Amino acid sequence: MQATLFEPLTKQTLLNAGLKEGMRCIDIGCGTGSVTRLMANLVGKAGRVVGVDIDKRYLQYCNRKINSRQNIEFVHDDICKSQLDSEERFDIVYSRFMFHHLTDRREAVRSMKRLTKKGGIIMIQDLDHAPGSWLCYPENKAINTLRKVYVALIKKGGGDPLVGRKLYKLLVDDSLNANVDCFSPCILMGQESYSSLGWQLAESIKPHILEQGLQSEQEYYKMYEGLRTLAKDKGSFVTYARLFSALGRNSE
Ligand SMILES: C[S@@+](CC[C@H](N)C(=O)[O-])C[C@H]1O[C@@H](n2cnc3c(N)ncnc32)[C@H](O)[C@@H]1O
């Protein structure tokens, strides 16, 4: 659901960055491959797209989904200790929602730079769950609680819930000619499919919330019921985390 919510923005950001037919692109931390497939459609038959992930189960899933399309390939790699062949360089080296997982982000940027053609683009998109970024009006307690619990879980998993704001500096520090943009989607309650994002997110992380002792069953259900009620409340909206898009051009 998160991938679909951000797809139009991701597509537009890629097109604004100059992605066009015939280009060679690579999607680092491709997960289920939604952006990899989007890029493959945009570059067409004359282009080539590679999806990369550290988790072989995602790669198996991605390979099943593409039915031997010729302009797309999935390969296994840990971008923090990359073994990818840097002889092959790409016009666009892309990554979404991966950087918050990484312990060695600088090495990841170095590897991504090695994979970028001279004049090519590195694009990293990731979220920033700053307090206040999940803005609900009229104010809603359940959403505030969900943000806190979600942020705590990301941290417990070794991730950084505030990585979005740090992406631009990472690129600048690696001597890239960089730029950054920020966007927060506004989700209307009571009328569109994304209004269920809150309670669906809560459901999907429930086992972890309880396992980590972040909430009791009772606290969880109170939050969950609050989110179900909010989803039906026409007149309310929620802004989800801020999406930062950092772009760097490789001049080396
Ligand atoms: C939240 S998913 C994002 C998937 C996809 N990019 C998207 O936007 O829908 C993060 C992905 O990064 C992958 N990942 C995490 N650390 C990685 C690493 N060091 N090297 C390559 N992939 C990694 C995970 O396995 C996971 O598939």
Coordinates of C-alpha atoms and ligand atoms in Angstrom, one line a residue:
M1 CA 0.0 0.0 0.0
Q2 CA 2.9 2.3 0.8
A3 CA 4.5 1.5 -2.5
T4 CA 1.3 2.3 -4.4
L5 CA 0.8 5.5 -2.4
F6 CA 4.1 6.9 -3.4
E7 CA 4.2 5.5 -7.0
P8 CA 3.0 8.7 -8.8
L9 CA 5.6 10.8 -7.0
T10 CA 8.4 8.3 -7.6
K11 CA 7.5 8.2 -11.3
Q12 CA 7.4 12.0 -11.6
T13 CA 10.7 12.4 -9.7
L14 CA 12.4 9.8 -12.0
L15 CA 11.1 11.6 -15.1
N16 CA 12.1 15.0 -13.7
A17 CA 15.6 13.5 -13.1
G18 CA 15.8 12.7 -16.8
L19 CA 14.9 9.0 -17.0
K20 CA 14.0 8.1 -20.6
E21 CA 13.7 5.3 -23.1
G22 CA 16.9 3.4 -23.7
M23 CA 18.5 4.2 -20.4
R24 CA 20.2 1.7 -18.0
C25 CA 19.0 1.9 -14.4
I26 CA 19.5 0.0 -11.2
D27 CA 17.2 -0.2 -8.2
I28 CA 19.1 -0.9 -5.0
G29 CA 17.0 -2.6 -2.2
C30 CA 14.3 -3.3 -4.7
G31 CA 12.1 -5.4 -2.3
T32 CA 9.0 -6.6 -4.2
G33 CA 10.3 -4.7 -7.3
S34 CA 7.5 -2.2 -7.8
V35 CA 9.9 0.6 -8.8
T36 CA 12.1 -1.8 -10.8
R37 CA 9.1 -2.7 -12.9
L38 CA 8.1 0.9 -13.2
M39 CA 11.5 1.9 -14.5
A40 CA 11.6 -1.1 -16.9
N41 CA 8.3 0.2 -18.4
L42 CA 9.8 3.7 -18.8
V43 CA 13.1 2.7 -20.3
G44 CA 11.4 0.3 -22.7
K45 CA 12.9 -2.6 -24.7
A46 CA 16.0 -0.6 -25.7
G47 CA 16.8 0.1 -22.0
R48 CA 17.9 -2.2 -19.2
V49 CA 17.0 -2.3 -15.5
V50 CA 18.6 -4.3 -12.7
G51 CA 16.9 -4.8 -9.3
V52 CA 19.2 -5.6 -6.3
D53 CA 18.3 -6.9 -2.9
I54 CA 20.1 -8.5 0.1
D55 CA 17.1 -10.8 0.7
K56 CA 16.9 -13.7 -1.7
R57 CA 13.2 -14.3 -1.0
Y58 CA 12.4 -10.9 -2.5
L59 CA 14.5 -11.7 -5.6
Q60 CA 12.6 -15.0 -6.0
Y61 CA 9.3 -13.2 -5.8
C62 CA 10.5 -10.5 -8.3
N63 CA 11.7 -13.2 -10.7
R64 CA 8.3 -14.9 -10.6
K65 CA 6.5 -11.6 -11.4
I66 CA 8.5 -10.6 -14.5
N67 CA 7.9 -13.7 -16.7
S68 CA 11.2 -13.5 -18.4
R69 CA 11.0 -9.9 -19.6
Q70 CA 14.1 -9.1 -21.4
N71 CA 15.0 -5.6 -20.2
I72 CA 14.9 -6.5 -16.5
E73 CA 17.1 -8.7 -14.2
F74 CA 17.3 -9.3 -10.4
V75 CA 20.6 -9.9 -8.6
H76 CA 21.7 -10.5 -5.0
D77 CA 24.0 -8.0 -3.2
D78 CA 24.6 -6.2 0.1
I79 CA 25.1 -2.6 -1.0
C80 CA 27.2 -2.0 2.1
K81 CA 29.7 -4.7 1.0
S82 CA 28.9 -4.6 -2.6
Q83 CA 30.3 -7.2 -5.0
L84 CA 28.5 -5.7 -8.0
D85 CA 30.6 -5.4 -11.1
S86 CA 31.4 -1.7 -11.3
E87 CA 32.5 -2.2 -14.9
E88 CA 28.8 -1.9 -15.7
R89 CA 27.7 1.7 -15.1
F90 CA 24.2 3.1 -15.1
D91 CA 22.4 6.3 -16.1
I92 CA 20.3 6.2 -12.9
V93 CA 21.2 4.5 -9.7
Y94 CA 18.1 4.5 -7.5
S95 CA 17.1 3.4 -4.0
R96 CA 13.8 3.8 -2.1
F97 CA 13.0 3.0 1.5
M98 CA 16.3 1.2 2.1
F99 CA 18.5 3.7 3.7
H100 CA 16.7 3.7 7.0
H101 CA 17.7 0.0 7.3
L102 CA 21.4 0.6 6.7
T103 CA 24.2 0.8 9.3
D104 CA 26.9 1.9 6.9
R105 CA 25.2 4.5 4.7
R106 CA 28.4 6.1 3.6
E107 CA 29.7 2.9 2.1
A108 CA 26.3 2.4 0.4
V109 CA 26.6 5.8 -1.3
R110 CA 30.2 5.1 -2.3
S111 CA 29.0 1.8 -4.0
M112 CA 26.1 3.6 -5.7
K113 CA 28.5 6.2 -7.0
R114 CA 30.8 3.6 -8.4
L115 CA 27.9 2.2 -10.3
T116 CA 26.9 5.6 -11.8
K117 CA 28.1 6.7 -15.2
K118 CA 29.9 10.1 -15.5
G119 CA 27.0 12.6 -15.7
G120 CA 24.6 10.0 -14.3
I121 CA 22.2 10.4 -11.4
I122 CA 22.0 8.8 -7.9
M123 CA 18.5 9.2 -6.5
I124 CA 17.6 8.1 -2.9
Q125 CA 14.1 8.4 -1.5
D126 CA 13.3 7.7 2.1
L127 CA 10.9 8.7 4.9
D128 CA 11.3 10.9 7.9
H129 CA 8.9 10.2 10.7
A130 CA 9.5 13.4 12.6
P131 CA 7.1 14.3 15.4
G132 CA 4.4 16.4 13.8
S133 CA 5.0 14.9 10.3
W134 CA 2.0 12.6 10.9
L135 CA -0.4 15.5 11.2
C136 CA -4.0 14.7 11.8
Y137 CA -6.8 17.3 11.8
P138 CA -9.0 17.3 13.8
E139 CA -6.3 15.9 16.2
N140 CA -6.4 12.2 16.9
K141 CA -4.7 10.3 19.7
A142 CA -4.6 6.9 18.0
I143 CA -2.5 8.3 15.1
N144 CA 0.0 9.9 17.5
T145 CA 0.3 6.6 19.4
L146 CA 0.8 4.7 16.1
R147 CA 3.6 7.0 15.0
K148 CA 5.4 6.6 18.4
V149 CA 5.1 2.9 18.4
Y150 CA 6.2 2.6 14.7
V151 CA 9.2 4.8 15.3
A152 CA 10.1 2.8 18.4
L153 CA 10.0 -0.4 16.3
I154 CA 12.2 1.0 13.5
K155 CA 14.7 2.0 16.2
K156 CA 14.6 -1.5 17.9
G157 CA 15.3 -3.0 14.5
G158 CA 18.5 -0.9 14.2
G159 CA 16.9 1.5 11.7
D160 CA 16.7 5.3 11.6
P161 CA 13.2 6.8 11.5
L162 CA 14.7 10.2 10.7
V163 CA 16.9 9.2 7.8
G164 CA 15.0 11.2 5.2
R165 CA 16.6 14.5 6.3
K166 CA 20.1 13.0 6.3
L167 CA 20.2 11.9 2.6
Y168 CA 21.2 15.2 1.1
K169 CA 24.2 15.6 3.3
L170 CA 25.3 12.0 2.5
L171 CA 25.4 12.9 -1.2
V172 CA 27.1 16.3 -0.6
D173 CA 29.8 14.6 1.6
D174 CA 30.6 12.2 -1.3
S175 CA 31.3 15.2 -3.5
L176 CA 28.1 14.8 -5.5
N177 CA 26.4 17.8 -7.0
A178 CA 23.2 17.3 -5.0
N179 CA 19.7 18.5 -4.6
V180 CA 16.8 17.6 -2.3
D181 CA 13.0 17.8 -2.2
C182 CA 10.4 16.9 0.4
F183 CA 6.8 15.9 0.2
S184 CA 4.2 14.7 2.6
P185 CA 1.0 12.9 1.2
C186 CA -2.3 14.1 2.6
I187 CA -4.6 11.1 3.1
L188 CA -8.4 11.9 3.3
M189 CA -10.4 9.8 5.7
G190 CA -13.7 8.2 4.9
Q191 CA -13.4 8.3 1.1
E192 CA -10.4 6.7 -0.5
S193 CA -8.6 3.4 -0.2
Y194 CA -5.6 4.8 1.6
S195 CA -7.8 5.8 4.6
S196 CA -7.2 2.3 5.9
L197 CA -3.4 2.7 5.9
G198 CA -3.3 3.5 9.6
W199 CA -5.2 0.4 10.9
Q200 CA -3.6 -1.8 8.2
L201 CA -0.1 -0.7 9.3
A202 CA -1.1 -1.4 13.0
E203 CA -2.4 -4.9 12.1
S204 CA 0.8 -5.7 10.2
I205 CA 3.1 -4.7 13.0
K206 CA 0.9 -6.0 15.9
P207 CA 3.0 -9.2 16.5
H208 CA 6.2 -7.0 16.8
I209 CA 4.5 -4.4 19.0
L210 CA 3.5 -7.1 21.5
E211 CA 6.7 -9.1 21.2
Q212 CA 8.8 -6.0 22.0
G213 CA 6.5 -5.1 24.9
L214 CA 5.7 -1.6 23.3
Q215 CA 2.0 -2.0 24.2
S216 CA -0.2 -4.4 26.1
E217 CA -3.0 -6.2 24.1
Q218 CA -5.4 -3.7 25.7
E219 CA -3.4 -0.6 24.7
Y220 CA -3.1 -2.1 21.2
Y221 CA -6.8 -2.6 20.8
K222 CA -7.6 0.9 22.0
M223 CA -5.3 2.3 19.4
Y224 CA -6.6 -0.1 16.7
E225 CA -10.2 0.8 17.4
G226 CA -9.3 4.5 17.3
L227 CA -7.7 4.0 13.9
R228 CA -10.7 2.1 12.5
T229 CA -13.0 4.9 13.6
L230 CA -10.7 7.6 12.2
A231 CA -10.6 5.8 8.8
K232 CA -14.4 6.3 8.4
D233 CA -14.4 9.9 9.6
K234 CA -15.1 12.1 6.5
G235 CA -13.8 15.5 7.3
S236 CA -10.5 14.3 8.8
F237 CA -7.2 14.0 7.1
V238 CA -3.8 12.6 8.0
T239 CA -0.4 13.5 6.5
Y240 CA 1.9 10.5 6.4
A241 CA 5.6 10.8 7.0
R242 CA 7.7 13.2 4.9
L243 CA 9.3 11.7 1.8
F244 CA 12.7 13.1 1.0
S245 CA 14.1 12.7 -2.5
A246 CA 17.8 13.4 -2.7
L247 CA 19.5 13.6 -6.1
G248 CA 23.2 13.7 -6.9
R249 CA 24.9 14.0 -10.3
N250 CA 28.2 12.1 -10.7
S251 CA 30.7 14.4 -12.3
E252 CA 33.6 12.0 -11.9
Ligands
LIG1 C1 11.3 -1.4 2.8 S1 12.0 -2.3 1.5 C2 11.8 -1.2 0.2 C3 11.5 -1.9 -1.1 C4 11.4 -1.1 -2.4 N1 12.6 -0.3 -2.6 C5 10.2 -0.2 -2.3 O1 10.4 1.0 -2.3 O2 9.0 -0.7 -2.4 C6 13.7 -2.2 1.9 C7 14.5 -3.3 1.1 O3 15.9 -3.0 1.2 C8 16.6 -4.3 1.3 N2 17.9 -4.1 1.9 C9 18.1 -3.8 3.2 N3 19.4 -3.7 3.4 C10 20.0 -3.9 2.2 C11 21.4 -3.9 1.8 N4 22.4 -3.7 2.6 N5 21.7 -4.2 0.5 C12 20.7 -4.4 -0.4 N6 19.3 -4.4 -0.1 C13 19.0 -4.2 1.2 C14 15.6 -5.1 2.1 O4 15.8 -6.5 1.9 C15 14.2 -4.7 1.5 O5 13.8 -5.5 0.4

